[in-house]
Amino acid sequence: MLTLVADPGIKYRFKPVDLATNELSEDKVNTILSLLTTKRVESDFLYYTGSNPLLTKPIVDLENGMYQVFEEKRVLHALLFMLEEICKETKPSKARLAHFKGHYLESKIEDLFRRFFGNNAVIICNYCLDGCEQDILVMWKEFMFVIEAKAYTNREPFRNTEKAFTRIKDDFKSCIGYAYKQCKRVEDKMKTGNPFDLTDDRGRVIRTINPADYDGNDFYIIVNQESFGQIQVDLSIFLELEEEDNYPWAVRYDDLEVFILTLIAKKKKPQFFVDFLIMREYLHGHVVCSDEGEICGGYITGELTEEIAESESIITTTPNLASVFDEQYRKGMGFKNEKNWNEKHDGKTVFWG
């Protein structure tokens, strides 16, 4: 115990033989380590101008037969990055990767909203409008949620500020901007007030939508794989809207999942989510925030209200607003195959740290 206090990193220090099992030989462990390991050497690395080498090689070879990991999650992230880079080595494989990532994201969104809305909602996926592909449509009571999913990978910005700005803006247009155009196809149809058909990719009618059934209760949500930070939280910075158009809610999937699962855990009804979307639109143009979780958390706890959002004052969020999600995770978030789920509910286990 005294050793752990004096050297807390020892719990993440190991020898290859420590990881070997009947299914995973020591030779295989060493092969994996060769792909994810770095050594302490002289380099020209500056943390504010380049990628941190520990992001792609998060295991340090201590050169005494021991290896050091600083954060377990960094190993998982590095594995995912390495596998994705392998899948992007050729143009055909890169295209297939983008295709499957997009469909996987859509399936996760569909599953999440089915859990939240239950059997009272109608969910249509991969439909077409005037021959153009759309992603997900959720209909619950007199409300409609048009959802576009984008598994777009943001490019690393240049060190040159002008080039960096151009690249960030281009990525924004390719991801959120394009998704908004897809949302707007439906929004424009809804504004006409005339019924319109949703079809499959062969032109067969799936469902006819009558805008009168929703009476303006149509909401537009863009779900992306990676966050754009402040420019995603406040869409007024880059997203160009026509007069009388409404802002969609652009949210990273991880933030959406944690938000919805917390609403389920706290037994919040779908109407609470509707009220959140109404409040959320008022924030554009006067919010300073790089983490959507702070806004979602603030709304759950009541620290961020529609009255506050409607004000003209600059609203700056703080990290503590998202602490409601940390608290919920300790109780059990509801992820599939969630770690320590039984222990979180047995009333006997105490977690430290």
Steps between C-alpha positions, in 0.01 A plus 500: 500500500786738587664422165179587314477832684865584434486379136138501376610420145607153608148367452535569125850346474545149366715236331384331178465170684243664729262536206558156350217245518422166340331685213756782480861384497789713621626522140168650392512743794845614385372543144217723624741695718725565201212686334398708802827566683733798509826573682637806671727661239607847397258659250391838366146449632322810634166425659323802355612454139475129430320181584590346833688175421330334799167528319605241241752309714366525855721229654853595610782247489695554824785291354525277806251241385216716633240709318298798623148610410375836627130469413332175396259680266794636299588144397148445366508832316838417346377158388198656330718763332746235376225277361331794329828607337544146368148509356575830325815386318321469165220705349259202472558396861469861616164529321378174655609620843307825462193308382502255791578769758203700379262204517631396840442851635147501360424163661622623839283811474199292404550261793545791742177674397306173501605451862397855586167528317400134529218353297315831481728631226526421130860500377590493131860454389673546166213661313499728197341837437473606136765242418746631762620274780406584859596319820248473785151632569337459842129569547364514854149630566478843335879537479743418221877470535706510181845355571805504275808299601854584391797276584736764361862502621629851564836575345782627716524880460810668359738696723453798268193678640355602163533150357371352823190720492430403139537130574277513808233691310518258206465202735205668668328550164569141392357359821250722682435724200415207276286336768309826538422502126351154544294621796384802303354283225249370752455838668414665167242230431348550843472875448293459185225333703440251219520122556811334355628146455799324650628221276757223505797496262280349229242775516236299685298705748580418863283761665315819415567792734232761560658813656165586659541198729800665667398867500855636505628240748780381273855495639829449319797320652849448357702226668869479417776264607749772594432837658589839350497661844382861526401533135267203539351615829431846355398440138459874435878521448513301175155371407319722252123512545233670297262733676242316714698173483569321827830373635535123525654340806849377408639253751775241517363147540681436828337808653159405361526146636600609851223763502225263385609216729502739796149615410392135493671428833334803659165398350466821300223490241553578130326835557803600710717439193264709285522787750879469495510535120285813520731649762810392312420700189490825697865462599647552153670835466577556868649185654865431577550127540713228341329202666134426423488286812517815713184634336318166527606459863401855587153443360450175691596661831299816433805727500434584135139591420303626204474838669879522524539382140254762373694782662738708289791466741810294416468157660825328596476143620737326741621137528315440827169516311581160349567338840145358499621246242794392718257446786269298279785285370593406856139386551480333158463683169337224299766438232493162332732263690576778747804438717423413864124518438413231756731650761340841452164351594583241764498753787822352637783622278675828574699670224799718588642778287 
